[in-house]
Tab-separated table of C-alpha atoms in Angstrom:
chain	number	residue	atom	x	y	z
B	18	UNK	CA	0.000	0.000	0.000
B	19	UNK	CA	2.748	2.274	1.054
B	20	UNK	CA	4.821	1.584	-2.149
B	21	UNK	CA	1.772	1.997	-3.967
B	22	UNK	CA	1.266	5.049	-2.569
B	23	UNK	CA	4.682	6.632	-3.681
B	24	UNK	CA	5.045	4.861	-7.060
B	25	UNK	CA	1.608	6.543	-8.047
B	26	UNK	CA	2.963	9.587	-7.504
B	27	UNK	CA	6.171	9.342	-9.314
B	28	UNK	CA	5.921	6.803	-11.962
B	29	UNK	CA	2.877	5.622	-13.237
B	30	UNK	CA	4.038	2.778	-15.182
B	31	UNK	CA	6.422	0.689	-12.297
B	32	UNK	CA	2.662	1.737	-10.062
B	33	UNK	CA	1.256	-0.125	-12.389
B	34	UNK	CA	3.562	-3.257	-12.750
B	35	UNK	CA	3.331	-3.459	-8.923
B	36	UNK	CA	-0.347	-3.383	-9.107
B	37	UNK	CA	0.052	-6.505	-11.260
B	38	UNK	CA	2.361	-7.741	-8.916
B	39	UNK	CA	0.418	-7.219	-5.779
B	40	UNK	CA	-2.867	-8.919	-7.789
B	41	UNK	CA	-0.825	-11.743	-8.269
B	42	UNK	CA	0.158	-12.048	-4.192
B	43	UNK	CA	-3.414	-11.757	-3.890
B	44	UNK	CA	-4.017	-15.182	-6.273
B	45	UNK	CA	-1.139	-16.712	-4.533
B	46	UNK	CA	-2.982	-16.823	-1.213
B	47	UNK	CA	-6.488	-17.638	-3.148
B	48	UNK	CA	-7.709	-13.430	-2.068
B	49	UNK	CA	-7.792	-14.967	1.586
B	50	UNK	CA	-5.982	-12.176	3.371
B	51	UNK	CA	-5.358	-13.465	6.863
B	52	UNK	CA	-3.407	-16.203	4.888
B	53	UNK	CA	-1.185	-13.442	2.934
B	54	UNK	CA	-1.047	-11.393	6.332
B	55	UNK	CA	0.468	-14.717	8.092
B	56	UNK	CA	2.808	-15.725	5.251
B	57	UNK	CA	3.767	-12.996	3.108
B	58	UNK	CA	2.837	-9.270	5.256
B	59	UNK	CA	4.627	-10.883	8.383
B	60	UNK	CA	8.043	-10.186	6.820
B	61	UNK	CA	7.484	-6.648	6.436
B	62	UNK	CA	8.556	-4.692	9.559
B	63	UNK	CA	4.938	-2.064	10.017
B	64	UNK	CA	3.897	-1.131	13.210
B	65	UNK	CA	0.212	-1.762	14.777
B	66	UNK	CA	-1.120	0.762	12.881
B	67	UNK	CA	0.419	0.107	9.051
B	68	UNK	CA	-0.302	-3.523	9.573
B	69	UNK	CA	-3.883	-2.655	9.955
B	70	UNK	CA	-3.685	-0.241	6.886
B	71	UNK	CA	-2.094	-2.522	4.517
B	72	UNK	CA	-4.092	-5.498	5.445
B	73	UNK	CA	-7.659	-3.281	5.157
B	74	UNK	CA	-5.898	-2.330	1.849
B	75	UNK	CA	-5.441	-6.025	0.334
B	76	UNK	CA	-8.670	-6.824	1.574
B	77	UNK	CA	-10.136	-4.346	-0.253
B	78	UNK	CA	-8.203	-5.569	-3.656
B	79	UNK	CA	-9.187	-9.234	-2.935
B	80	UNK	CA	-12.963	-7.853	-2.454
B	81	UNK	CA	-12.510	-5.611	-5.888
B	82	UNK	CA	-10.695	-8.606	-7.347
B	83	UNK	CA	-13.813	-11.166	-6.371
B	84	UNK	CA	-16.566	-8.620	-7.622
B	85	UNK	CA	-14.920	-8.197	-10.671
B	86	UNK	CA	-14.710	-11.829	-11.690
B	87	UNK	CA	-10.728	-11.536	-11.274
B	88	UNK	CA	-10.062	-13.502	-8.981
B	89	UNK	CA	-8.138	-16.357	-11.272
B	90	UNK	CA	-6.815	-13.992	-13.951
B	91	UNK	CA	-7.156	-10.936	-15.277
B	92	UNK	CA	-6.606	-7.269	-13.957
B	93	UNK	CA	-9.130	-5.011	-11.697
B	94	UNK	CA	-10.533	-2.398	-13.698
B	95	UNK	CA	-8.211	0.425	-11.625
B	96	UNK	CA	-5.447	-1.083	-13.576
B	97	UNK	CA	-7.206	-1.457	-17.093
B	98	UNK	CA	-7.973	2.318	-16.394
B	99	UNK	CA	-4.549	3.342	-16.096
B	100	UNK	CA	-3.359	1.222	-19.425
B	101	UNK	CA	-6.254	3.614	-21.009
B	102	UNK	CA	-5.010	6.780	-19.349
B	103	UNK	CA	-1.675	5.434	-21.033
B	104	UNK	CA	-2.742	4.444	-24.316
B	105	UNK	CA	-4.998	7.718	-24.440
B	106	UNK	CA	-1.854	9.673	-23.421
B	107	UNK	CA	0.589	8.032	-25.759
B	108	UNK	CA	-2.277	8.495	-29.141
B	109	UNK	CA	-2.214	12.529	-28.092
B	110	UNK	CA	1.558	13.009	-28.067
B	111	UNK	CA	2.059	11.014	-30.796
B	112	UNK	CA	-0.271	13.104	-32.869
B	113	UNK	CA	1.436	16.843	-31.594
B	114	UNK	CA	4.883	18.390	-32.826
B	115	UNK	CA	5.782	19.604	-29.655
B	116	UNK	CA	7.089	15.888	-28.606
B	117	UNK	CA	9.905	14.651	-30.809
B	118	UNK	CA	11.556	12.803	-28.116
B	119	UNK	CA	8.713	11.030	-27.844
B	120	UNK	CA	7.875	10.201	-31.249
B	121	UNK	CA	11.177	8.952	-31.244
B	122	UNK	CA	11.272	6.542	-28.946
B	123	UNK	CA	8.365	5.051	-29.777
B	124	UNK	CA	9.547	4.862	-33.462
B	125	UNK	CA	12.987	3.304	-31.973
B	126	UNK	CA	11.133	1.169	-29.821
B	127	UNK	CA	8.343	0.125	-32.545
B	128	UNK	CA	10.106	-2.890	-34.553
B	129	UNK	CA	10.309	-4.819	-31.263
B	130	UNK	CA	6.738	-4.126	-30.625
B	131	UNK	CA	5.947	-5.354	-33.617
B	132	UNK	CA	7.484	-8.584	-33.083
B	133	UNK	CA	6.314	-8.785	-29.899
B	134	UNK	CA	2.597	-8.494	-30.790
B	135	UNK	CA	3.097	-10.963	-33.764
B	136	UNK	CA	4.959	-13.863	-31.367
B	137	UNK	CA	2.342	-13.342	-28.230
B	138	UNK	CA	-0.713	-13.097	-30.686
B	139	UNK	CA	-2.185	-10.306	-28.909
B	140	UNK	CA	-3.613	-8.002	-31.937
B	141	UNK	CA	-6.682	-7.595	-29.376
B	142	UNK	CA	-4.273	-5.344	-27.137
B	143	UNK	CA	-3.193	-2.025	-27.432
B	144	UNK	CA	0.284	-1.720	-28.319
B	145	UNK	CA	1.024	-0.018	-24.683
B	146	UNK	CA	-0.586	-3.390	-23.150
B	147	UNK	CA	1.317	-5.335	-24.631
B	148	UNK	CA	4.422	-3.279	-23.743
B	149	UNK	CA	3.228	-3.927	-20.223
B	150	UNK	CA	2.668	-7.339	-20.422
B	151	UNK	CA	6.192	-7.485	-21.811
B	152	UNK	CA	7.678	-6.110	-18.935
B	153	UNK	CA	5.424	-8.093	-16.455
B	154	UNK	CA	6.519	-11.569	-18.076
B	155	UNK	CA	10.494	-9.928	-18.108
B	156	UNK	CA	10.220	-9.230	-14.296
B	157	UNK	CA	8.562	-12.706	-13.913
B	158	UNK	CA	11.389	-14.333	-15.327
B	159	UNK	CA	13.927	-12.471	-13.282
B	160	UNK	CA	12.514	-13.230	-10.406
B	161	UNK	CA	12.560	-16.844	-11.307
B	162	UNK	CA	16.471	-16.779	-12.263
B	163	UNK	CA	15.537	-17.884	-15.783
B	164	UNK	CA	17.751	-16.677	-18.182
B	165	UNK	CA	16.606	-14.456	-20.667
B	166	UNK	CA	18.107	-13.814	-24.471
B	167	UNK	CA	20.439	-10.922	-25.676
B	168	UNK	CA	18.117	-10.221	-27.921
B	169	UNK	CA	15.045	-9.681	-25.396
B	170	UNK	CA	17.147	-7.672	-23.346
B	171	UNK	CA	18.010	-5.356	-26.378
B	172	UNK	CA	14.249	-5.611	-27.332
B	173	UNK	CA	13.412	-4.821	-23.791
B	174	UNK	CA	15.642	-2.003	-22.985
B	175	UNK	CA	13.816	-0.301	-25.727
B	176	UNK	CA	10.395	-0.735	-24.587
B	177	UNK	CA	11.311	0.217	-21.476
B	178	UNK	CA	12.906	3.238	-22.314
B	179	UNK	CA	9.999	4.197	-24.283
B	180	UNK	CA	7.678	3.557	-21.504
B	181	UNK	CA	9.864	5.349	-19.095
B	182	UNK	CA	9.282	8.126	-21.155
B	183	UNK	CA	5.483	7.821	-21.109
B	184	UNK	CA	5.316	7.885	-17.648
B	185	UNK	CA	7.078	10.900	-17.197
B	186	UNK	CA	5.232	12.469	-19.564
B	187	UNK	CA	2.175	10.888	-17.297
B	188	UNK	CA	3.609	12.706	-14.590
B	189	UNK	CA	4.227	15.746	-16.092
B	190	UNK	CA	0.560	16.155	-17.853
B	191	UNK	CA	-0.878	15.733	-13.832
B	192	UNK	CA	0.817	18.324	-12.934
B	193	UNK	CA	-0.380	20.365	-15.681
B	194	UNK	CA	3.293	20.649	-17.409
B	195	UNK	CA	2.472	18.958	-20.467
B	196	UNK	CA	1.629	21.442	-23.676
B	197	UNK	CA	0.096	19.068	-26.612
């Protein structure tokens, strides 16, 4: 909850990654929260008070993840809304001059997309989805220790220096900096 917190407020795009992470703690322990509080939340050091937030917090998630049929798979529609802020975001700086930097990445970053949305079938997805569930599935496999390819590292720097750049762009359109 905490780290949610913060990464909301500076980077919109690792929020969201942990929000797909934390969804996925929530599976791991079937949404049954006293289970997660015992086995996962007992490791982190909060006092009376946090360890009442952050527990009220998952079991809110687990409710919102029940309600909203994802309890098995799937994201909770506060995450599918961000990938649309994102997506609606990325369209409108694509489309103005004032963002070259932008336009470039993407561009630089495109080809890999490309492949990406070819290999994982995945058409039905935005292209900023799929540059999420990219970086999910890359983060996954670190945090197995399974080795991963030159070439998806070189495929994945780009995407994630072109989502990088979204979110700060994210960042700076909340706090009305952004000029389209």
């Amino acid at each position: 909850m905490f780290v949610s917190q913060k990464l909301r407020k500076e980077n919109v795009a690792e929020f969201l990654l942990y929000m797909w992470q934390v969804e996925d703690v929530l599976r791991a322990y079937t949404l049954d929260v006293d289970r997660l509080a015992e086995g996962y939340l007992s490791q982190f050091q909060y006092d009376a008070s946090q360890k009442q937030q952050v527990q009220q917090w998952y079991e809110d998630l687990a409710e919102m993840m029940r309600s909203e049929g994802v309890a098995e798979s799937g994201h909770l529609q506060i995450n599918k809304n961000i990938v649309i802020l994102l997506n609606d975001l990325h369209a409108e700086l694509l489309r103005s001059t004032k963002h070259p930097f932008y336009s470039a990445a993407y561009y630089k970053a495109l080809p890999f997309i490309v492949e990406l949305r070819q290999r994982s079938n995945t058409q039905d997805k935005t292209e900023i989805e799929n540059c999420f569930d990219a970086m999910y599935g890359l983060m996954l496999l670190r945090l197995q220790g399974k080795p991963v390819s030159e070439e998806t590292t070189k495929a994945m720097n780009h995407i994630s220096q072109f989502l990088a750049l979204l979110a700060e762009y994210e960042r700076k359109e909340r706090a009305g900096e952004l000029e389209f």
